[in-house]
Amino acid sequence: LAAAAASDEKAAAGEKKAATKRPSSLAPVVGYRDIYSQLHLNDDGIPKVLMLLGGDSDTGGGEAPSWYSSAAMRFKQGRTKTAAFFAVAAGRDAARAAARFGIEEVPPGGAIFVCASGKARRFHFSPETGAGERSRALRSTVEAAASGEAEEQDLQPVPSFPEPDRPRKAAAVTLDEFTHESLPLLCYGVKAKPLCVMALLLQPSGQGCPAEIGALARRHRNDPVSFGCVGAKGQADFLAAFGLEQASLPALVAVKPGRRARFTALQGGGGAGEGGGEGRLEASAMGAFVDAILGGSASFQRLPELPELEPPYLLGGEGGKDEI
């Protein structure tokens, strides 16, 4: 064991010296658009290891640390029976990838995810731990992923990433304020977009959608999602179908119509007093909410029937129905 540890330390030192001369071919730096190919196009049974390094520049100055390259060396194809692909994303590319994996920011020293068979496991390590020990621990984690022995509770679905071969010409952004007439057509009835995400706002119909929803629609313009908003003031029955009330607004609701309609909701912290509406939907929370849905990790509830909006002429001046 002592000899193996010394060999690991020596290999790590050699990798550190080589990294100053040329980029690592064992753990290359990839851009955000290349992560899809790294995680999804390579052989699904072979583990893929992605290290995220922080920094403000496009690359963050990030090359693979020596101990990480040393671990990658053990899984080089042709060297052992078990192969694995290693890569590094740095700077802003790493920050965008971190959001996909559900972490707010890349910690000092970086973050590592080991992906195999559609599941991802975060490899936790301490920067204070010796390089050789980190390298050996990472190798053990990759071997467990390759053999299918990783603990199930430590796993999460591999998040979706934009495909690099999508046309550079972006799709048109569609954002609608849904009404009692357009909701069934533009939200529930778009076959090409089987997911509808709408912001439910404490305002009458006709006041339009906030800029934050427009930004969310632009971000996901190439995804099969319809975006819109609803002036939900006085729409008690509509809100109740999603387990909401006026005091819960604003809220973001995602609906999968289909034969077995389902929904999931994100509340914006309304509830400030009986009227609600004083909360807000943060852009970061909305982005994480949609990412979780597209990544397959969101939890949906059954929707017995698709709720409808009341026409404005049936609503009273204070947002409730007229008394008869």
PDB file of C-alpha atoms in Angstrom:
ATOM      1  CA  LEU A   1       0.000   0.000   0.000  1.00  0.00           C
ATOM      2  CA  ALA A   2       2.831   2.375   0.850  1.00  0.00           C
ATOM      3  CA  ALA A   3       4.435   1.671  -2.507  1.00  0.00           C
ATOM      4  CA  ALA A   4       1.131   2.285  -4.300  1.00  0.00           C
ATOM      5  CA  ALA A   5       0.660   5.567  -2.422  1.00  0.00           C
ATOM      6  CA  ALA A   6       4.173   6.681  -3.344  1.00  0.00           C
ATOM      7  CA  SER A   7       3.490   5.774  -6.969  1.00  0.00           C
ATOM      8  CA  ASP A   8       0.275   7.821  -6.926  1.00  0.00           C
ATOM      9  CA  GLU A   9       2.072  10.833  -5.465  1.00  0.00           C
ATOM     10  CA  LYS A  10       4.836  10.512  -8.039  1.00  0.00           C
ATOM     11  CA  ALA A  11       2.318  10.235 -10.889  1.00  0.00           C
ATOM     12  CA  ALA A  12       0.439  13.265  -9.564  1.00  0.00           C
ATOM     13  CA  ALA A  13       3.689  15.258  -9.437  1.00  0.00           C
ATOM     14  CA  GLY A  14       4.506  14.226 -12.994  1.00  0.00           C
ATOM     15  CA  GLU A  15       1.076  15.264 -14.197  1.00  0.00           C
ATOM     16  CA  LYS A  16       1.436  18.653 -12.491  1.00  0.00           C
ATOM     17  CA  LYS A  17       4.720  19.284 -14.278  1.00  0.00           C
ATOM     18  CA  ALA A  18       3.297  18.166 -17.644  1.00  0.00           C
ATOM     19  CA  ALA A  19       0.202  20.364 -17.260  1.00  0.00           C
ATOM     20  CA  THR A  20       2.365  23.483 -17.427  1.00  0.00           C
ATOM     21  CA  LYS A  21       3.587  22.437 -20.884  1.00  0.00           C
ATOM     22  CA  ARG A  22       0.442  21.311 -22.706  1.00  0.00           C
ATOM     23  CA  PRO A  23      -3.280  20.763 -22.049  1.00  0.00           C
ATOM     24  CA  SER A  24      -4.176  17.421 -20.548  1.00  0.00           C
ATOM     25  CA  SER A  25      -5.436  14.824 -23.013  1.00  0.00           C
ATOM     26  CA  LEU A  26      -6.528  12.619 -20.106  1.00  0.00           C
ATOM     27  CA  ALA A  27      -8.967  15.211 -18.734  1.00  0.00           C
ATOM     28  CA  PRO A  28      -9.495  17.880 -21.412  1.00  0.00           C
ATOM     29  CA  VAL A  29     -11.191  21.201 -20.759  1.00  0.00           C
ATOM     30  CA  VAL A  30     -14.593  21.239 -22.494  1.00  0.00           C
ATOM     31  CA  GLY A  31     -16.953  24.113 -23.181  1.00  0.00           C
ATOM     32  CA  TYR A  32     -20.539  24.219 -21.976  1.00  0.00           C
ATOM     33  CA  ARG A  33     -21.839  23.201 -25.422  1.00  0.00           C
ATOM     34  CA  ASP A  34     -19.565  20.147 -25.404  1.00  0.00           C
ATOM     35  CA  ILE A  35     -20.807  18.750 -22.078  1.00  0.00           C
ATOM     36  CA  TYR A  36     -23.810  17.132 -23.774  1.00  0.00           C
ATOM     37  CA  SER A  37     -21.492  15.054 -25.977  1.00  0.00           C
ATOM     38  CA  GLN A  38     -19.296  14.195 -23.010  1.00  0.00           C
ATOM     39  CA  LEU A  39     -22.164  12.924 -20.835  1.00  0.00           C
ATOM     40  CA  HIS A  40     -24.766  11.648 -23.284  1.00  0.00           C
ATOM     41  CA  LEU A  41     -23.147  10.538 -26.543  1.00  0.00           C
ATOM     42  CA  ASN A  42     -20.349   8.359 -25.213  1.00  0.00           C
ATOM     43  CA  ASP A  43     -21.069   4.702 -24.342  1.00  0.00           C
ATOM     44  CA  ASP A  44     -23.784   4.829 -21.661  1.00  0.00           C
ATOM     45  CA  GLY A  45     -22.203   1.955 -19.727  1.00  0.00           C
ATOM     46  CA  ILE A  46     -18.853   3.729 -19.390  1.00  0.00           C
ATOM     47  CA  PRO A  47     -18.588   6.216 -16.480  1.00  0.00           C
ATOM     48  CA  LYS A  48     -18.158   9.875 -17.365  1.00  0.00           C
ATOM     49  CA  VAL A  49     -16.433  12.117 -14.833  1.00  0.00           C
ATOM     50  CA  LEU A  50     -16.852  15.895 -14.986  1.00  0.00           C
ATOM     51  CA  MET A  51     -14.925  18.324 -12.786  1.00  0.00           C
ATOM     52  CA  LEU A  52     -16.210  21.889 -12.429  1.00  0.00           C
ATOM     53  CA  LEU A  53     -13.660  24.592 -11.613  1.00  0.00           C
ATOM     54  CA  GLY A  54     -14.714  28.088 -10.598  1.00  0.00           C
ATOM     55  CA  GLY A  55     -13.469  31.392 -12.022  1.00  0.00           C
ATOM     56  CA  ASP A  56     -14.746  34.527 -13.748  1.00  0.00           C
ATOM     57  CA  SER A  57     -13.186  34.084 -17.187  1.00  0.00           C
ATOM     58  CA  ASP A  58     -14.373  31.755 -19.943  1.00  0.00           C
ATOM     59  CA  THR A  59     -11.839  29.125 -18.907  1.00  0.00           C
ATOM     60  CA  GLY A  60     -11.266  30.214 -15.324  1.00  0.00           C
ATOM     61  CA  GLY A  61      -7.596  29.458 -16.026  1.00  0.00           C
ATOM     62  CA  GLY A  62      -8.652  25.915 -15.248  1.00  0.00           C
ATOM     63  CA  GLU A  63      -6.584  22.924 -16.201  1.00  0.00           C
ATOM     64  CA  ALA A  64      -7.171  19.560 -14.618  1.00  0.00           C
ATOM     65  CA  PRO A  65      -5.355  19.324 -11.253  1.00  0.00           C
ATOM     66  CA  SER A  66      -2.608  16.730 -11.149  1.00  0.00           C
ATOM     67  CA  TRP A  67      -4.421  14.338  -8.814  1.00  0.00           C
ATOM     68  CA  TYR A  68      -7.493  14.371 -11.085  1.00  0.00           C
ATOM     69  CA  SER A  69      -5.374  13.587 -14.159  1.00  0.00           C
ATOM     70  CA  SER A  70      -3.661  10.846 -12.174  1.00  0.00           C
ATOM     71  CA  ALA A  71      -7.040   9.216 -11.507  1.00  0.00           C
ATOM     72  CA  ALA A  72      -7.935   9.583 -15.190  1.00  0.00           C
ATOM     73  CA  MET A  73      -4.694   7.815 -16.168  1.00  0.00           C
ATOM     74  CA  ARG A  74      -5.897   4.634 -14.428  1.00  0.00           C
ATOM     75  CA  PHE A  75      -8.973   4.494 -16.655  1.00  0.00           C
ATOM     76  CA  LYS A  76      -7.306   5.247 -19.966  1.00  0.00           C
ATOM     77  CA  GLN A  77      -8.618   2.883 -22.637  1.00  0.00           C
ATOM     78  CA  GLY A  78      -6.232   0.015 -23.234  1.00  0.00           C
ATOM     79  CA  ARG A  79      -4.587   0.416 -19.839  1.00  0.00           C
ATOM     80  CA  THR A  80      -7.173  -1.480 -17.755  1.00  0.00           C
ATOM     81  CA  LYS A  81     -10.342  -3.452 -18.385  1.00  0.00           C
ATOM     82  CA  THR A  82     -12.430  -0.613 -16.895  1.00  0.00           C
ATOM     83  CA  ALA A  83     -12.514   2.564 -18.986  1.00  0.00           C
ATOM     84  CA  ALA A  84     -13.916   6.002 -18.116  1.00  0.00           C
ATOM     85  CA  PHE A  85     -14.030   9.431 -19.712  1.00  0.00           C
ATOM     86  CA  PHE A  86     -12.764  12.414 -17.720  1.00  0.00           C
ATOM     87  CA  ALA A  87     -13.227  16.113 -18.516  1.00  0.00           C
ATOM     88  CA  VAL A  88     -13.066  19.565 -16.934  1.00  0.00           C
ATOM     89  CA  ALA A  89     -15.391  22.566 -17.316  1.00  0.00           C
ATOM     90  CA  ALA A  90     -14.138  25.882 -15.986  1.00  0.00           C
ATOM     91  CA  GLY A  91     -15.158  29.482 -15.423  1.00  0.00           C
ATOM     92  CA  ARG A  92     -18.588  30.525 -16.675  1.00  0.00           C
ATOM     93  CA  ASP A  93     -19.025  27.149 -18.375  1.00  0.00           C
ATOM     94  CA  ALA A  94     -18.607  25.477 -14.979  1.00  0.00           C
ATOM     95  CA  ALA A  95     -21.093  27.870 -13.348  1.00  0.00           C
ATOM     96  CA  ARG A  96     -23.743  27.079 -15.972  1.00  0.00           C
ATOM     97  CA  ALA A  97     -23.117  23.347 -15.625  1.00  0.00           C
ATOM     98  CA  ALA A  98     -23.318  23.600 -11.818  1.00  0.00           C
ATOM     99  CA  ALA A  99     -26.829  25.046 -12.109  1.00  0.00           C
ATOM    100  CA  ARG A 100     -27.846  22.024 -14.183  1.00  0.00           C
ATOM    101  CA  PHE A 101     -26.572  19.719 -11.430  1.00  0.00           C
ATOM    102  CA  GLY A 102     -28.526  21.694  -8.818  1.00  0.00           C
ATOM    103  CA  ILE A 103     -25.706  23.523  -6.995  1.00  0.00           C
ATOM    104  CA  GLU A 104     -25.766  27.302  -6.692  1.00  0.00           C
ATOM    105  CA  GLU A 105     -22.045  27.904  -7.161  1.00  0.00           C
ATOM    106  CA  VAL A 106     -18.848  25.978  -7.701  1.00  0.00           C
ATOM    107  CA  PRO A 107     -17.082  25.584  -4.325  1.00  0.00           C
ATOM    108  CA  PRO A 108     -13.383  26.364  -3.819  1.00  0.00           C
ATOM    109  CA  GLY A 109     -11.367  23.451  -5.133  1.00  0.00           C
ATOM    110  CA  GLY A 110     -14.120  22.485  -7.569  1.00  0.00           C
ATOM    111  CA  ALA A 111     -16.957  19.963  -7.744  1.00  0.00           C
ATOM    112  CA  ILE A 112     -16.882  16.529  -9.365  1.00  0.00           C
ATOM    113  CA  PHE A 113     -19.743  14.445 -10.725  1.00  0.00           C
ATOM    114  CA  VAL A 114     -19.466  10.785 -11.738  1.00  0.00           C
ATOM    115  CA  CYS A 115     -22.141   9.798 -14.267  1.00  0.00           C
ATOM    116  CA  ALA A 116     -23.105   6.333 -15.512  1.00  0.00           C
ATOM    117  CA  SER A 117     -26.273   4.692 -16.854  1.00  0.00           C
ATOM    118  CA  GLY A 118     -28.270   7.929 -16.662  1.00  0.00           C
ATOM    119  CA  LYS A 119     -27.420   8.550 -12.989  1.00  0.00           C
ATOM    120  CA  ALA A 120     -24.993  11.039 -11.453  1.00  0.00           C
ATOM    121  CA  ARG A 121     -23.233  10.985  -8.112  1.00  0.00           C
ATOM    122  CA  ARG A 122     -21.357  13.935  -6.638  1.00  0.00           C
ATOM    123  CA  PHE A 123     -17.877  13.028  -5.438  1.00  0.00           C
ATOM    124  CA  HIS A 124     -17.188  14.935  -2.221  1.00  0.00           C
ATOM    125  CA  PHE A 125     -13.602  15.705  -1.303  1.00  0.00           C
ATOM    126  CA  SER A 126     -11.688  18.087   0.934  1.00  0.00           C
ATOM    127  CA  PRO A 127      -8.966  20.333  -0.539  1.00  0.00           C
ATOM    128  CA  GLU A 128      -6.988  19.667   2.650  1.00  0.00           C
ATOM    129  CA  THR A 129      -6.790  15.937   1.860  1.00  0.00           C
ATOM    130  CA  GLY A 130      -3.587  14.728   0.232  1.00  0.00           C
ATOM    131  CA  ALA A 131      -3.535  14.516  -3.576  1.00  0.00           C
ATOM    132  CA  GLY A 132      -2.861  10.792  -3.557  1.00  0.00           C
ATOM    133  CA  GLU A 133      -5.736  10.098  -1.186  1.00  0.00           C
ATOM    134  CA  ARG A 134      -8.125  12.194  -3.302  1.00  0.00           C
ATOM    135  CA  SER A 135      -7.022  10.379  -6.448  1.00  0.00           C
ATOM    136  CA  ARG A 136      -7.538   6.940  -4.897  1.00  0.00           C
ATOM    137  CA  ALA A 137     -10.963   7.893  -3.498  1.00  0.00           C
ATOM    138  CA  LEU A 138     -12.091   9.159  -6.900  1.00  0.00           C
ATOM    139  CA  ARG A 139     -10.917   5.961  -8.568  1.00  0.00           C
ATOM    140  CA  SER A 140     -12.957   3.913  -6.075  1.00  0.00           C
ATOM    141  CA  THR A 141     -16.043   6.010  -6.822  1.00  0.00           C
ATOM    142  CA  VAL A 142     -15.618   5.559 -10.582  1.00  0.00           C
ATOM    143  CA  GLU A 143     -15.123   1.805 -10.172  1.00  0.00           C
ATOM    144  CA  ALA A 144     -18.322   1.608  -8.093  1.00  0.00           C
ATOM    145  CA  ALA A 145     -20.209   3.467 -10.826  1.00  0.00           C
ATOM    146  CA  ALA A 146     -18.832   1.138 -13.489  1.00  0.00           C
ATOM    147  CA  SER A 147     -19.872  -1.955 -11.545  1.00  0.00           C
ATOM    148  CA  GLY A 148     -23.275  -0.577 -10.534  1.00  0.00           C
ATOM    149  CA  GLU A 149     -22.420  -0.739  -6.834  1.00  0.00           C
ATOM    150  CA  ALA A 150     -22.997   2.960  -6.058  1.00  0.00           C
ATOM    151  CA  GLU A 151     -25.451   3.623  -3.211  1.00  0.00           C
ATOM    152  CA  GLU A 152     -28.869   4.436  -4.698  1.00  0.00           C
ATOM    153  CA  GLN A 153     -29.534   7.268  -2.236  1.00  0.00           C
ATOM    154  CA  ASP A 154     -26.429   9.068  -3.471  1.00  0.00           C
ATOM    155  CA  LEU A 155     -27.635   9.126  -7.079  1.00  0.00           C
ATOM    156  CA  GLN A 156     -29.564  11.712  -9.056  1.00  0.00           C
ATOM    157  CA  PRO A 157     -30.614  11.761 -12.734  1.00  0.00           C
ATOM    158  CA  VAL A 158     -27.968  13.093 -15.110  1.00  0.00           C
ATOM    159  CA  PRO A 159     -29.307  16.567 -16.000  1.00  0.00           C
ATOM    160  CA  SER A 160     -30.083  17.570 -19.551  1.00  0.00           C
ATOM    161  CA  PHE A 161     -27.675  19.825 -21.444  1.00  0.00           C
ATOM    162  CA  PRO A 162     -28.233  21.656 -24.746  1.00  0.00           C
ATOM    163  CA  GLU A 163     -27.246  19.613 -27.764  1.00  0.00           C
ATOM    164  CA  PRO A 164     -24.347  21.143 -29.688  1.00  0.00           C
ATOM    165  CA  ASP A 165     -25.781  20.197 -33.069  1.00  0.00           C
ATOM    166  CA  ARG A 166     -28.904  22.302 -32.692  1.00  0.00           C
ATOM    167  CA  PRO A 167     -29.259  24.986 -35.342  1.00  0.00           C
ATOM    168  CA  ARG A 168     -27.485  28.189 -34.389  1.00  0.00           C
ATOM    169  CA  LYS A 169     -30.538  30.109 -35.536  1.00  0.00           C
ATOM    170  CA  ALA A 170     -32.570  30.295 -32.353  1.00  0.00           C
ATOM    171  CA  ALA A 171     -36.237  29.414 -32.382  1.00  0.00           C
ATOM    172  CA  ALA A 172     -38.731  32.223 -32.000  1.00  0.00           C
ATOM    173  CA  VAL A 173     -39.656  33.077 -28.424  1.00  0.00           C
ATOM    174  CA  THR A 174     -43.333  32.582 -27.664  1.00  0.00           C
ATOM    175  CA  LEU A 175     -44.854  34.089 -24.541  1.00  0.00           C
ATOM    176  CA  ASP A 176     -48.600  34.409 -24.168  1.00  0.00           C
ATOM    177  CA  GLU A 177     -50.893  35.819 -21.554  1.00  0.00           C
ATOM    178  CA  PHE A 178     -53.370  32.975 -21.339  1.00  0.00           C
ATOM    179  CA  THR A 179     -57.071  33.830 -21.216  1.00  0.00           C
ATOM    180  CA  HIS A 180     -60.189  31.717 -20.804  1.00  0.00           C
ATOM    181  CA  GLU A 181     -60.201  31.330 -24.610  1.00  0.00           C
ATOM    182  CA  SER A 182     -56.491  30.790 -25.335  1.00  0.00           C
ATOM    183  CA  LEU A 183     -55.523  28.593 -22.356  1.00  0.00           C
ATOM    184  CA  PRO A 184     -56.904  25.325 -23.834  1.00  0.00           C
ATOM    185  CA  LEU A 185     -55.258  26.051 -27.209  1.00  0.00           C
ATOM    186  CA  LEU A 186     -51.895  27.624 -26.391  1.00  0.00           C
ATOM    187  CA  CYS A 187     -51.127  25.878 -23.094  1.00  0.00           C
ATOM    188  CA  TYR A 188     -52.977  22.552 -22.977  1.00  0.00           C
ATOM    189  CA  GLY A 189     -53.251  21.883 -26.698  1.00  0.00           C
ATOM    190  CA  VAL A 190     -49.744  22.268 -28.206  1.00  0.00           C
ATOM    191  CA  LYS A 191     -48.694  18.736 -29.195  1.00  0.00           C
ATOM    192  CA  ALA A 192     -45.169  19.809 -30.149  1.00  0.00           C
ATOM    193  CA  LYS A 193     -44.705  21.240 -26.647  1.00  0.00           C
ATOM    194  CA  PRO A 194     -46.093  18.752 -24.101  1.00  0.00           C
ATOM    195  CA  LEU A 195     -45.120  20.928 -21.133  1.00  0.00           C
ATOM    196  CA  CYS A 196     -46.749  24.253 -20.311  1.00  0.00           C
ATOM    197  CA  VAL A 197     -45.164  26.591 -17.745  1.00  0.00           C
ATOM    198  CA  MET A 198     -47.249  29.545 -16.610  1.00  0.00           C
ATOM    199  CA  ALA A 199     -46.825  32.277 -14.036  1.00  0.00           C
ATOM    200  CA  LEU A 200     -49.975  32.817 -11.965  1.00  0.00           C
ATOM    201  CA  LEU A 201     -50.105  36.477 -10.982  1.00  0.00           C
ATOM    202  CA  LEU A 202     -52.284  38.474  -8.610  1.00  0.00           C
ATOM    203  CA  GLN A 203     -53.554  40.837 -11.289  1.00  0.00           C
ATOM    204  CA  PRO A 204     -56.562  41.052 -13.607  1.00  0.00           C
ATOM    205  CA  SER A 205     -56.362  39.631 -17.100  1.00  0.00           C
ATOM    206  CA  GLY A 206     -54.879  41.917 -19.737  1.00  0.00           C
ATOM    207  CA  GLN A 207     -51.865  43.313 -17.871  1.00  0.00           C
ATOM    208  CA  GLY A 208     -49.267  41.147 -19.618  1.00  0.00           C
ATOM    209  CA  CYS A 209     -46.385  38.970 -18.412  1.00  0.00           C
ATOM    210  CA  PRO A 210     -43.422  40.223 -16.349  1.00  0.00           C
ATOM    211  CA  ALA A 211     -39.948  40.483 -17.887  1.00  0.00           C
ATOM    212  CA  GLU A 212     -38.623  37.603 -15.762  1.00  0.00           C
ATOM    213  CA  ILE A 213     -41.003  35.172 -17.483  1.00  0.00           C
ATOM    214  CA  GLY A 214     -39.918  36.506 -20.860  1.00  0.00           C
ATOM    215  CA  ALA A 215     -36.269  35.856 -19.945  1.00  0.00           C
ATOM    216  CA  LEU A 216     -37.161  32.299 -18.896  1.00  0.00           C
ATOM    217  CA  ALA A 217     -38.942  31.733 -22.224  1.00  0.00           C
ATOM    218  CA  ARG A 218     -35.900  33.003 -24.152  1.00  0.00           C
ATOM    219  CA  ARG A 219     -33.580  30.728 -22.195  1.00  0.00           C
ATOM    220  CA  HIS A 220     -35.660  27.662 -23.123  1.00  0.00           C
ATOM    221  CA  ARG A 221     -36.737  28.693 -26.604  1.00  0.00           C
ATOM    222  CA  ASN A 222     -35.346  25.443 -28.082  1.00  0.00           C
ATOM    223  CA  ASP A 223     -36.970  23.211 -25.464  1.00  0.00           C
ATOM    224  CA  PRO A 224     -40.437  21.631 -25.936  1.00  0.00           C
ATOM    225  CA  VAL A 225     -42.091  24.016 -23.476  1.00  0.00           C
ATOM    226  CA  SER A 226     -44.872  26.600 -23.817  1.00  0.00           C
ATOM    227  CA  PHE A 227     -44.516  29.660 -21.595  1.00  0.00           C
ATOM    228  CA  GLY A 228     -47.110  32.162 -20.521  1.00  0.00           C
ATOM    229  CA  CYS A 229     -48.786  33.903 -17.629  1.00  0.00           C
ATOM    230  CA  VAL A 230     -52.268  34.202 -16.191  1.00  0.00           C
ATOM    231  CA  GLY A 231     -53.891  37.173 -14.521  1.00  0.00           C
ATOM    232  CA  ALA A 232     -55.348  34.977 -11.793  1.00  0.00           C
ATOM    233  CA  LYS A 233     -57.003  37.583  -9.584  1.00  0.00           C
ATOM    234  CA  GLY A 234     -60.412  36.224  -8.613  1.00  0.00           C
ATOM    235  CA  GLN A 235     -59.823  32.832 -10.280  1.00  0.00           C
ATOM    236  CA  ALA A 236     -60.437  30.852  -7.087  1.00  0.00           C
ATOM    237  CA  ASP A 237     -61.527  27.595  -8.730  1.00  0.00           C
ATOM    238  CA  PHE A 238     -58.629  27.681 -11.181  1.00  0.00           C
ATOM    239  CA  LEU A 239     -56.109  28.217  -8.368  1.00  0.00           C
ATOM    240  CA  ALA A 240     -57.673  25.546  -6.161  1.00  0.00           C
ATOM    241  CA  ALA A 241     -57.045  22.923  -8.857  1.00  0.00           C
ATOM    242  CA  PHE A 242     -53.310  23.475  -8.268  1.00  0.00           C
ATOM    243  CA  GLY A 243     -53.633  23.552  -4.482  1.00  0.00           C
ATOM    244  CA  LEU A 244     -53.229  27.342  -4.444  1.00  0.00           C
ATOM    245  CA  GLU A 245     -55.191  30.335  -3.291  1.00  0.00           C
ATOM    246  CA  GLN A 246     -54.937  34.043  -3.876  1.00  0.00           C
ATOM    247  CA  ALA A 247     -52.568  34.457  -0.903  1.00  0.00           C
ATOM    248  CA  SER A 248     -50.170  31.958  -2.534  1.00  0.00           C
ATOM    249  CA  LEU A 249     -49.488  34.191  -5.534  1.00  0.00           C
ATOM    250  CA  PRO A 250     -47.320  34.713  -7.444  1.00  0.00           C
ATOM    251  CA  ALA A 251     -46.630  31.103  -8.365  1.00  0.00           C
ATOM    252  CA  LEU A 252     -45.119  29.205 -11.266  1.00  0.00           C
ATOM    253  CA  VAL A 253     -47.035  26.117 -12.395  1.00  0.00           C
ATOM    254  CA  ALA A 254     -45.923  23.482 -14.903  1.00  0.00           C
ATOM    255  CA  VAL A 255     -48.619  21.320 -16.478  1.00  0.00           C
ATOM    256  CA  LYS A 256     -48.259  18.139 -18.506  1.00  0.00           C
ATOM    257  CA  PRO A 257     -51.704  17.842 -20.161  1.00  0.00           C
ATOM    258  CA  GLY A 258     -51.830  14.443 -21.889  1.00  0.00           C
ATOM    259  CA  ARG A 259     -54.193  11.616 -20.969  1.00  0.00           C
ATOM    260  CA  ARG A 260     -52.923  11.580 -17.384  1.00  0.00           C
ATOM    261  CA  ALA A 261     -52.620  15.260 -16.642  1.00  0.00           C
ATOM    262  CA  ARG A 262     -50.092  16.213 -13.969  1.00  0.00           C
ATOM    263  CA  PHE A 263     -48.685  19.386 -12.489  1.00  0.00           C
ATOM    264  CA  THR A 264     -46.000  20.750 -10.203  1.00  0.00           C
ATOM    265  CA  ALA A 265     -45.807  24.227  -8.690  1.00  0.00           C
ATOM    266  CA  LEU A 266     -43.296  26.748  -7.366  1.00  0.00           C
ATOM    267  CA  GLN A 267     -44.646  29.390  -5.019  1.00  0.00           C
ATOM    268  CA  GLY A 268     -43.013  32.795  -4.985  1.00  0.00           C
ATOM    269  CA  GLY A 269     -43.492  33.525  -1.313  1.00  0.00           C
ATOM    270  CA  GLY A 270     -46.782  35.387  -1.617  1.00  0.00           C
ATOM    271  CA  GLY A 271     -48.821  34.964   1.501  1.00  0.00           C
ATOM    272  CA  ALA A 272     -47.819  38.389   2.847  1.00  0.00           C
ATOM    273  CA  GLY A 273     -51.151  39.210   4.359  1.00  0.00           C
ATOM    274  CA  GLU A 274     -54.580  38.094   3.322  1.00  0.00           C
ATOM    275  CA  GLY A 275     -54.301  39.494  -0.190  1.00  0.00           C
ATOM    276  CA  GLY A 276     -50.967  37.876  -1.041  1.00  0.00           C
ATOM    277  CA  GLY A 277     -49.154  39.091  -4.131  1.00  0.00           C
ATOM    278  CA  GLU A 278     -46.252  40.735  -2.281  1.00  0.00           C
ATOM    279  CA  GLY A 279     -43.897  37.836  -2.897  1.00  0.00           C
ATOM    280  CA  ARG A 280     -41.956  37.435  -6.103  1.00  0.00           C
ATOM    281  CA  LEU A 281     -40.663  34.716  -8.361  1.00  0.00           C
ATOM    282  CA  GLU A 282     -36.867  34.906  -8.390  1.00  0.00           C
ATOM    283  CA  ALA A 283     -35.229  34.278 -11.765  1.00  0.00           C
ATOM    284  CA  SER A 284     -32.754  31.795 -10.245  1.00  0.00           C
ATOM    285  CA  ALA A 285     -35.541  29.805  -8.551  1.00  0.00           C
ATOM    286  CA  MET A 286     -37.605  29.695 -11.742  1.00  0.00           C
ATOM    287  CA  GLY A 287     -34.584  28.567 -13.757  1.00  0.00           C
ATOM    288  CA  ALA A 288     -33.811  25.777 -11.283  1.00  0.00           C
ATOM    289  CA  PHE A 289     -37.496  24.774 -11.284  1.00  0.00           C
ATOM    290  CA  VAL A 290     -37.611  24.341 -15.080  1.00  0.00           C
ATOM    291  CA  ASP A 291     -34.176  22.662 -15.142  1.00  0.00           C
ATOM    292  CA  ALA A 292     -35.380  20.103 -12.594  1.00  0.00           C
ATOM    293  CA  ILE A 293     -38.417  19.325 -14.751  1.00  0.00           C
ATOM    294  CA  LEU A 294     -36.392  18.944 -17.943  1.00  0.00           C
ATOM    295  CA  GLY A 295     -33.778  16.924 -16.059  1.00  0.00           C
ATOM    296  CA  GLY A 296     -36.403  14.476 -14.813  1.00  0.00           C
ATOM    297  CA  SER A 297     -35.969  15.134 -11.085  1.00  0.00           C
ATOM    298  CA  ALA A 298     -39.171  17.130 -10.451  1.00  0.00           C
ATOM    299  CA  SER A 299     -42.105  15.549  -8.627  1.00  0.00           C
ATOM    300  CA  PHE A 300     -45.542  15.872 -10.254  1.00  0.00           C
ATOM    301  CA  GLN A 301     -49.037  15.526  -8.815  1.00  0.00           C
ATOM    302  CA  ARG A 302     -52.083  14.118 -10.589  1.00  0.00           C
ATOM    303  CA  LEU A 303     -54.538  16.592 -12.061  1.00  0.00           C
ATOM    304  CA  PRO A 304     -58.042  15.057 -12.274  1.00  0.00           C
ATOM    305  CA  GLU A 305     -59.049  17.513 -14.990  1.00  0.00           C
ATOM    306  CA  LEU A 306     -57.484  20.518 -16.666  1.00  0.00           C
ATOM    307  CA  PRO A 307     -58.788  23.645 -14.921  1.00  0.00           C
ATOM    308  CA  GLU A 308     -60.379  26.451 -16.908  1.00  0.00           C
ATOM    309  CA  LEU A 309     -60.374  30.206 -16.406  1.00  0.00           C
ATOM    310  CA  GLU A 310     -63.528  32.189 -15.788  1.00  0.00           C
ATOM    311  CA  PRO A 311     -64.296  34.868 -18.415  1.00  0.00           C
ATOM    312  CA  PRO A 312     -63.615  38.404 -17.115  1.00  0.00           C
ATOM    313  CA  TYR A 313     -67.290  39.361 -17.344  1.00  0.00           C
ATOM    314  CA  LEU A 314     -68.125  36.730 -14.711  1.00  0.00           C
ATOM    315  CA  LEU A 315     -65.625  38.201 -12.236  1.00  0.00           C
ATOM    316  CA  GLY A 316     -66.493  41.048  -9.882  1.00  0.00           C
ATOM    317  CA  GLY A 317     -64.566  44.284  -9.561  1.00  0.00           C
ATOM    318  CA  GLU A 318     -62.672  43.062  -6.510  1.00  0.00           C
ATOM    319  CA  GLY A 319     -61.538  39.839  -8.158  1.00  0.00           C
ATOM    320  CA  GLY A 320     -64.430  37.641  -7.040  1.00  0.00           C
ATOM    321  CA  LYS A 321     -67.588  36.472  -8.768  1.00  0.00           C
ATOM    322  CA  ASP A 322     -70.582  38.784  -8.861  1.00  0.00           C
ATOM    323  CA  GLU A 323     -73.211  38.000  -6.358  1.00  0.00           C
ATOM    324  CA  ILE A 324     -76.580  37.108  -7.863  1.00  0.00           C
TER     325      ILE A 324
END
